Short mmCIF file of C-alpha atoms and ligand atoms in Angstrom, two decimals:
data_model
loop_
_atom_site.label_atom_id
_atom_site.label_comp_id
_atom_site.label_asym_id
_atom_site.label_seq_id
_atom_site.Cartn_x
_atom_site.Cartn_y
_atom_site.Cartn_z
CA MET S 292 -60.18 50.16 -30.76
CA LYS S 293 -63.16 51.48 -29.41
CA ASP S 294 -64.86 51.46 -26.36
CA PHE S 295 -68.48 50.40 -25.79
CA LYS S 296 -69.77 53.89 -26.40
CA ASP S 297 -67.79 53.82 -29.59
CA ARG S 298 -65.14 56.55 -28.40
CA PRO S 299 -61.73 55.97 -29.71
CA LEU S 300 -59.46 53.82 -27.27
CA GLY S 301 -56.15 53.82 -29.37
CA THR S 302 -54.32 51.47 -31.47
CA GLY S 303 -53.78 47.48 -30.42
CA ILE S 304 -52.63 44.43 -31.98
CA TYR S 305 -54.68 41.53 -32.35
CA ASN S 306 -54.11 37.78 -32.47
CA PRO S 307 -57.52 35.87 -32.46
CA GLN S 308 -55.27 32.65 -31.48
CA SER S 309 -53.67 34.13 -28.58
CA GLN S 310 -55.18 34.11 -24.84
CA ILE S 311 -54.61 37.87 -24.82
CA THR S 312 -56.50 38.82 -28.08
CA VAL S 313 -55.49 42.55 -28.02
CA ARG S 314 -53.03 44.30 -26.50
CA ARG S 315 -53.13 48.17 -26.71
CA PHE S 316 -49.73 49.93 -27.68
CA SER S 317 -50.86 53.32 -27.80
CA ARG S 318 -53.65 55.86 -27.11
CA HIS S 319 -53.58 57.37 -30.38
CA LYS S 320 -54.18 56.26 -33.97
CA GLU S 321 -50.66 54.58 -35.22
CA GLU S 322 -49.23 52.72 -38.07
CA LEU S 323 -46.57 49.95 -37.38
CA SER S 324 -44.12 51.86 -39.37
CA LEU S 325 -40.45 52.37 -39.63
CA GLU S 326 -40.90 55.82 -38.36
CA PHE S 327 -43.19 54.55 -35.72
CA PHE S 328 -40.55 51.84 -34.41
CA VAL S 329 -37.66 54.46 -34.53
CA ARG S 330 -39.67 56.75 -32.51
CA ARG S 331 -40.26 53.92 -29.80
CA LEU S 332 -36.62 52.75 -29.64
CA ARG S 333 -35.62 56.39 -29.31
CA ARG S 334 -37.74 56.95 -26.36
CA ALA S 335 -36.74 53.66 -24.54
CA SER S 336 -32.94 54.73 -25.39
CA ARG S 337 -33.76 58.13 -23.89
CA ARG S 338 -35.37 56.37 -20.82
CA ARG S 339 -32.39 54.30 -20.17
CA GLU S 340 -29.86 57.02 -20.54
CA GLY S 341 -31.48 58.66 -17.45
CA MET S 342 -31.32 55.49 -15.42
CA ALA S 343 -28.86 55.74 -12.60
CA GLY S 344 -26.14 53.12 -12.44
CA LEU S 345 -27.47 51.78 -15.64
CA ASP S 346 -24.95 51.01 -18.58
CA PRO S 347 -26.87 51.78 -21.74
CA GLU S 348 -24.69 49.46 -23.94
CA LEU S 349 -25.46 46.38 -21.73
CA CYS S 350 -28.99 46.12 -20.97
CA ARG S 351 -32.60 45.66 -22.19
CA VAL S 352 -33.12 48.26 -24.06
CA VAL S 353 -36.63 47.60 -25.15
CA TRP S 354 -39.01 45.57 -22.74
CA SER S 355 -42.32 44.70 -24.37
CA GLU S 356 -45.33 46.87 -22.91
CA SER S 357 -43.17 48.54 -20.55
CA ASP S 358 -41.68 50.38 -23.64
CA GLY S 359 -45.05 50.46 -25.73
CA LEU S 360 -43.95 47.76 -27.81
CA PRO S 361 -46.07 44.53 -26.64
CA GLY S 362 -44.07 41.36 -27.57
CA VAL S 363 -40.70 43.19 -28.33
CA VAL S 364 -37.78 42.21 -26.10
CA ILE S 365 -34.50 43.96 -27.19
CA ASP S 366 -30.93 43.26 -25.49
CA ARG S 367 -27.94 45.00 -25.95
CA TYR S 368 -24.68 43.83 -25.60
CA GLY S 369 -22.51 46.51 -27.16
CA PRO S 370 -22.73 46.65 -30.98
CA HIS S 371 -24.79 43.24 -31.06
CA PHE S 372 -28.42 43.38 -30.30
CA VAL S 373 -30.59 40.23 -29.81
CA LEU S 374 -34.44 40.69 -30.66
CA GLN S 375 -37.38 38.39 -29.57
CA THR S 376 -40.65 38.98 -31.28
CA LEU S 377 -43.33 37.50 -29.09
CA THR S 378 -46.52 38.23 -30.36
CA LEU S 379 -48.07 37.85 -33.88
CA ALA S 380 -48.07 41.45 -35.13
CA MET S 381 -44.54 42.15 -34.10
CA ASP S 382 -43.29 38.75 -35.11
CA MET S 383 -44.48 39.96 -38.71
CA ARG S 384 -42.86 43.39 -38.52
CA ARG S 385 -39.27 41.88 -37.25
CA GLU S 386 -37.30 42.78 -40.44
CA LEU S 387 -38.65 46.45 -39.75
CA ILE S 388 -37.88 46.12 -35.96
CA ALA S 389 -34.38 45.22 -36.99
CA ALA S 390 -34.06 48.01 -39.56
CA ALA S 391 -35.36 50.28 -36.79
CA ILE S 392 -32.34 49.02 -34.30
CA VAL S 393 -29.96 49.74 -36.94
CA GLU S 394 -31.02 53.09 -37.50
CA VAL S 395 -31.51 54.19 -33.78
CA PHE S 396 -28.16 52.28 -32.49
CA GLY S 397 -25.94 51.83 -35.45
CA ALA S 398 -25.95 47.92 -34.71
CA GLU S 399 -23.27 45.77 -35.91
CA SER S 400 -25.46 42.96 -35.72
CA VAL S 401 -29.33 42.02 -35.00
CA THR S 402 -29.56 38.42 -33.87
CA GLU S 403 -33.13 36.87 -33.97
CA ARG S 404 -33.75 34.47 -30.87
CA ASN S 405 -37.21 33.11 -30.90
CA GLU S 406 -37.07 30.15 -29.12
CA SER S 407 -39.44 31.08 -26.23
CA PRO S 408 -42.12 28.71 -25.61
CA ILE S 409 -44.51 31.76 -24.98
CA ARG S 410 -44.56 31.78 -28.76
CA ILE S 411 -46.41 28.47 -29.04
CA ALA S 412 -49.39 29.99 -27.19
CA GLU S 413 -49.38 32.93 -29.72
CA GLY S 414 -49.80 30.26 -32.48
CA LEU S 415 -45.99 31.09 -33.90
CA GLU S 416 -43.37 28.61 -34.67
CA LEU S 417 -39.45 28.76 -32.80
CA ARG S 418 -36.98 30.41 -35.08
CA THR S 419 -33.31 31.76 -34.69
CA GLY S 420 -31.24 33.42 -37.16
CA MET S 421 -29.65 36.85 -38.21
CA LEU S 422 -31.67 39.76 -39.17
CA HIS S 423 -28.73 42.11 -39.77
CA GLY S 424 -25.00 41.67 -40.38
CA GLU S 425 -22.78 38.76 -39.58
CA ALA S 426 -23.25 36.31 -36.66
CA PRO S 427 -20.85 37.42 -34.26
CA ALA S 428 -18.46 35.02 -32.66
CA PRO S 429 -18.50 34.77 -28.86
CA PHE S 430 -17.16 37.71 -27.36
CA ARG S 431 -16.75 39.53 -23.67
CA VAL S 432 -18.89 41.97 -22.10
CA SER S 433 -17.82 43.53 -18.59
CA SER S 434 -19.99 45.09 -16.03
CA ASP S 435 -19.67 45.91 -12.27
CA ALA S 436 -20.54 42.47 -11.49
CA GLY S 437 -18.20 40.60 -13.64
CA THR S 438 -16.98 39.68 -16.99
CA PHE S 439 -19.28 37.61 -19.08
CA LEU S 440 -18.97 35.51 -22.46
CA ILE S 441 -21.71 36.32 -25.06
CA ASP S 442 -22.54 34.10 -27.61
CA THR S 443 -25.49 35.56 -29.41
CA THR S 444 -26.20 32.50 -32.03
CA GLY S 445 -25.40 29.43 -29.72
CA GLY S 446 -25.69 28.86 -25.99
CA GLN S 447 -28.93 27.99 -24.38
CA LYS S 448 -29.98 31.55 -23.66
CA THR S 449 -30.02 34.64 -25.55
CA GLY S 450 -27.20 36.11 -23.48
CA ILE S 451 -27.19 36.72 -19.62
CA TYR S 452 -29.73 37.25 -17.08
CA LEU S 453 -29.51 41.26 -17.37
CA ASP S 454 -32.09 41.59 -15.14
CA GLN S 455 -29.99 40.05 -12.44
CA LEU S 456 -26.87 42.13 -12.75
CA ASP S 457 -27.67 44.51 -9.71
CA ASN S 458 -28.43 41.52 -7.65
CA TYR S 459 -24.92 39.75 -8.57
CA ARG S 460 -23.54 42.75 -7.36
CA ASP S 461 -25.41 42.96 -4.10
CA ALA S 462 -24.64 39.35 -3.25
CA GLY S 463 -20.98 40.01 -3.96
CA SER S 464 -20.88 42.71 -1.62
CA ARG S 465 -22.06 40.02 1.16
CA ALA S 466 -19.72 37.24 0.28
CA SER S 467 -16.47 38.42 2.00
CA GLY S 468 -14.78 35.35 3.92
CA LYS S 469 -17.99 33.07 3.67
CA ARG S 470 -18.42 29.32 2.20
CA VAL S 471 -21.02 30.29 -0.69
CA LEU S 472 -23.53 27.98 -2.50
CA ASP S 473 -25.14 29.07 -5.68
CA CYS S 474 -28.04 27.02 -6.60
CA PHE S 475 -29.22 27.44 -9.99
CA CYS S 476 -26.18 29.02 -11.23
CA ASN S 477 -26.75 29.04 -14.73
CA GLN S 478 -23.97 30.92 -16.40
CA GLY S 479 -22.45 31.67 -13.05
CA GLY S 480 -23.33 35.25 -12.37
CA PHE S 481 -23.74 34.98 -8.67
CA ALA S 482 -21.15 32.57 -7.97
CA ILE S 483 -18.36 34.81 -9.91
CA ALA S 484 -19.78 38.14 -8.03
CA CYS S 485 -19.40 35.98 -4.63
CA ALA S 486 -15.74 35.00 -5.66
CA LEU S 487 -14.42 38.47 -6.79
CA GLY S 488 -16.15 39.89 -3.69
CA GLY S 489 -13.75 37.60 -1.49
CA ALA S 490 -15.74 34.38 -0.71
CA THR S 491 -13.31 31.75 0.77
CA GLU S 492 -15.20 29.13 -1.63
CA VAL S 493 -18.10 28.96 -3.90
CA THR S 494 -20.07 25.88 -4.95
CA ALA S 495 -22.30 26.43 -7.77
CA VAL S 496 -24.83 24.07 -8.81
CA ASP S 497 -26.79 23.57 -12.09
CA VAL S 498 -28.50 20.70 -13.89
CA SER S 499 -27.44 22.08 -17.27
CA GLU S 500 -23.99 20.96 -18.67
CA SER S 501 -24.15 23.66 -21.43
CA ALA S 502 -24.88 26.45 -18.53
CA LEU S 503 -22.05 25.08 -16.55
CA ALA S 504 -19.70 25.30 -19.48
CA ALA S 505 -20.66 28.92 -19.85
CA ALA S 506 -20.12 29.57 -16.30
CA LYS S 507 -16.80 27.87 -16.39
CA ALA S 508 -15.79 30.27 -19.23
CA ASN S 509 -16.99 33.30 -17.34
CA ALA S 510 -15.15 32.42 -14.16
CA GLU S 511 -12.04 31.94 -16.31
CA ALA S 512 -12.54 35.13 -17.94
CA ALA S 513 -13.08 36.83 -14.23
CA GLY S 514 -10.04 35.24 -13.00
CA VAL S 515 -11.84 33.40 -10.25
CA ALA S 516 -12.27 29.66 -11.96
CA ASP S 517 -9.83 27.99 -9.22
CA ARG S 518 -12.43 29.44 -6.47
CA ILE S 519 -15.44 28.12 -7.74
CA THR S 520 -16.34 24.29 -7.66
CA PHE S 521 -19.06 23.60 -10.29
CA VAL S 522 -21.44 20.91 -9.83
CA CYS S 523 -23.62 19.55 -12.27
CA ALA S 524 -26.71 18.29 -10.51
CA ASN S 525 -30.21 18.49 -9.83
CA VAL S 526 -30.43 20.81 -6.91
CA PHE S 527 -33.31 19.21 -5.07
CA ASP S 528 -31.13 15.84 -4.84
CA TYR S 529 -27.65 18.11 -4.17
CA LEU S 530 -29.58 19.76 -1.24
CA LYS S 531 -30.84 16.66 0.16
CA GLU S 532 -27.49 14.97 -0.06
CA GLN S 533 -25.45 17.74 1.21
CA GLU S 534 -28.15 17.91 4.36
CA ALA S 535 -27.79 14.44 4.79
CA ALA S 536 -24.07 14.96 4.94
CA GLY S 537 -24.40 17.64 7.63
CA ALA S 538 -23.02 20.13 5.33
CA ALA S 539 -23.13 23.77 6.41
CA TRP S 540 -22.60 27.18 4.09
CA ASP S 541 -22.53 30.74 5.25
CA TYR S 542 -24.08 31.68 2.37
CA ILE S 543 -26.85 30.28 0.25
CA ILE S 544 -28.36 31.71 -2.96
CA LEU S 545 -31.55 30.41 -4.43
CA ASP S 546 -32.41 31.51 -7.87
CA PRO S 547 -34.48 28.56 -9.50
CA PRO S 548 -36.45 28.92 -12.88
CA SER S 549 -39.98 29.70 -12.47
CA PHE S 550 -40.98 25.75 -12.15
CA THR S 551 -44.50 26.87 -13.62
CA ARG S 552 -45.41 28.41 -16.61
CA ASN S 553 -49.08 28.61 -15.95
CA ARG S 554 -51.39 28.97 -13.25
CA LYS S 555 -52.59 25.44 -13.14
CA SER S 556 -49.04 23.99 -11.67
CA VAL S 557 -48.73 26.94 -9.07
CA GLY S 558 -49.09 24.11 -6.07
CA ASP S 559 -46.51 22.23 -7.55
CA ALA S 560 -44.01 25.02 -7.74
CA LEU S 561 -44.65 26.09 -4.30
CA ARG S 562 -44.13 22.88 -2.97
CA GLY S 563 -40.76 22.92 -5.03
CA TYR S 564 -39.76 26.18 -3.42
CA LYS S 565 -40.87 25.17 -0.12
CA GLU S 566 -38.34 22.35 -0.23
CA ILE S 567 -35.31 23.96 -1.09
CA HIS S 568 -35.94 26.97 1.31
CA LEU S 569 -36.22 24.34 4.10
CA ARG S 570 -33.42 22.29 3.11
CA ALA S 571 -31.17 25.38 2.93
CA LEU S 572 -32.08 26.70 6.11
CA LYS S 573 -31.34 23.58 7.55
CA MET S 574 -27.93 23.83 6.70
CA LEU S 575 -27.23 27.79 7.66
CA PRO S 576 -25.52 28.32 10.72
CA ALA S 577 -26.76 31.38 13.08
CA GLY S 578 -25.52 34.50 11.35
CA GLY S 579 -25.96 32.86 8.06
CA LEU S 580 -27.20 34.35 4.76
CA LEU S 581 -29.85 33.37 2.69
CA SER S 582 -30.76 35.40 -0.86
CA THR S 583 -33.58 34.01 -2.39
CA TYR S 584 -35.37 34.87 -5.72
CA CYS S 585 -38.53 34.29 -7.51
CA CYS S 586 -38.97 34.99 -11.11
CA SER S 587 -42.61 33.52 -11.82
CA HIS S 588 -45.30 36.32 -12.10
CA HIS S 589 -47.65 33.39 -11.51
CA VAL S 590 -46.52 33.23 -7.81
CA SER S 591 -47.46 36.28 -6.09
CA THR S 592 -45.17 38.28 -3.71
CA GLY S 593 -47.62 37.14 -0.73
CA ASP S 594 -47.43 33.30 -1.92
CA PHE S 595 -43.56 33.71 -2.14
CA ARG S 596 -43.12 35.09 1.47
CA GLU S 597 -45.79 32.79 2.84
CA ILE S 598 -43.81 29.70 1.55
CA ILE S 599 -40.45 31.05 3.08
CA LEU S 600 -42.35 31.72 6.24
CA GLU S 601 -43.42 28.01 6.28
CA ALA S 602 -40.10 26.98 5.73
CA THR S 603 -38.71 28.78 8.52
CA VAL S 604 -41.33 27.49 10.91
CA ASP S 605 -40.74 23.88 9.97
CA ALA S 606 -37.07 24.27 10.21
CA LYS S 607 -37.69 25.83 13.70
CA LYS S 608 -35.53 28.75 12.51
CA THR S 609 -35.96 32.77 12.76
CA LEU S 610 -34.88 34.71 9.98
CA CYS S 611 -34.47 38.56 9.97
CA GLN S 612 -34.86 40.41 6.65
CA LEU S 613 -31.72 42.53 5.37
CA ALA S 614 -32.96 43.40 1.78
CA THR S 615 -35.52 43.09 -0.71
CA HIS S 616 -34.63 42.88 -4.35
CA THR S 617 -36.19 43.16 -7.80
CA GLN S 618 -35.61 43.23 -11.48
CA ARG S 619 -32.89 46.08 -12.82
CA VAL S 620 -34.43 49.13 -13.87
CA ASP S 621 -34.05 48.17 -17.76
CA HIS S 622 -37.22 46.28 -16.95
CA PRO S 623 -39.34 48.79 -16.13
CA VAL S 624 -42.42 47.90 -13.80
CA LEU S 625 -45.93 49.05 -14.84
CA PRO S 626 -48.47 49.40 -12.23
CA ALA S 627 -51.12 48.78 -14.52
CA LEU S 628 -49.47 45.33 -15.51
CA PRO S 629 -48.79 43.37 -12.90
CA GLU S 630 -47.32 40.67 -14.57
CA SER S 631 -44.37 43.33 -15.50
CA GLU S 632 -43.33 43.06 -11.93
CA TYR S 633 -42.04 39.56 -12.04
CA LEU S 634 -38.58 39.18 -9.92
CA ARG S 635 -38.83 39.32 -6.53
CA GLY S 636 -35.91 38.50 -3.90
CA TYR S 637 -34.77 38.77 -0.22
CA THR S 638 -31.82 38.55 1.62
CA TYR S 639 -32.27 37.16 5.22
CA GLU S 640 -30.01 36.54 8.08
CA LEU S 641 -30.37 33.41 10.07
CA MET S 642 -30.59 34.65 13.74
CA ALA S 643 -29.39 32.71 16.83
CA ALA S 644 -32.16 31.14 18.50
CA PHE S 645 -33.66 33.26 21.45
N1 SAH B 348 -29.13 32.25 -11.08
C1 SAH B 348 -29.28 32.35 -12.51
C2 SAH B 348 -30.28 32.21 -13.32
C3 SAH B 348 -30.95 30.68 -13.11
S1 SAH B 348 -31.99 30.27 -14.34
C4 SAH B 348 -28.38 33.66 -12.85
O1 SAH B 348 -28.37 34.51 -12.43
O2 SAH B 348 -27.67 33.63 -14.01
C5 SAH B 348 -32.42 28.80 -13.91
C6 SAH B 348 -31.17 27.76 -14.02
O3 SAH B 348 -31.79 26.57 -13.18
C7 SAH B 348 -30.99 27.43 -15.32
O4 SAH B 348 -29.45 27.42 -15.61
C8 SAH B 348 -31.45 25.71 -15.53
O5 SAH B 348 -30.42 25.01 -16.34
C9 SAH B 348 -31.25 25.42 -13.93
N2 SAH B 348 -32.11 24.64 -13.44
C10 SAH B 348 -33.38 24.13 -13.48
N3 SAH B 348 -34.08 23.14 -12.75
C11 SAH B 348 -32.99 22.71 -12.04
C12 SAH B 348 -32.98 21.67 -10.99
N4 SAH B 348 -33.64 20.92 -10.93
N5 SAH B 348 -31.55 21.47 -10.51
C13 SAH B 348 -30.57 22.34 -11.06
N6 SAH B 348 -30.77 23.22 -11.98
C14 SAH B 348 -31.68 23.41 -12.48
#
């Protein structure tokens, strides 16, 4: 790559079919060789070993541009690794990347989970399979946020939401003695952490049967299945019904999917965010807690805060901010790449009326 004065800019990957035609991955001249991938993986691994509180064996070991490998995402669950290659150049080299994972980490298995719809925008087909070793039978991993059943080759997701692990623990620390409602619970991370944290009862809602089956298995593995009620429902309908029935919760967690994959539908997404906040606020008593997360990089922090504020105005409630949350440190943020800071969250206490 060169600039307009013909000065070298470094090396990039190129895909004329993508909206992002060129992605620079080095300021130097580089070949995408095994040696290069080994070097990048070693560097990513060393960074994570130095991250306080992070278990380097249960984390995202490579996160795309943040680790100098645009489109490469590698999650580690002990000896098992899950690889996504979301850019054309990296996809073409996935065997090489798998070989580097084996060399650097001694991986027992490397599963390819290339099902992200982002690949379609890059002109890539969706694909899953083994790149190294045998497909592992479902196995358990433990973290300070709970125990999770990992199924790298089945399930609806590549594993668990590693970016939320710290936030599960945070929620668990606030849940003692509370009636908790976990909306969009997926595999139960928040619900289980709250049950372990001493919640008197937890209700966890998700629209996906398979996510709920995984959540139940995780709750059983954590020994808290008897304290969590799992509900298969659309959260929008569920909140409406609960509100109409006069339900109240001491702690509500909202961690929805991104609601939008492109800038065009941000307006609809914002209306969705507002609706769930409004309904949640109406069901919280004074002193009740709300933890809310937004994982869409198309929705700005300002928009997200504005929506929460609008909901409090409409609900005639006052919130006090107790904490801010973000993605775990194994998803490093690059200030030069604002999209890399995609997960924002807040915990609020609903104040008694003045
Ligand atoms: N809180 C989860 C992550 C949520 S991912 C965690 O930390 O693990 C989003 C989840 O929302 C998915 O499991 C998806 O099945 C679910 N979902 C999407 N739309 C929904 C809706 N309208 N009602 C209920 N669940 C929904």
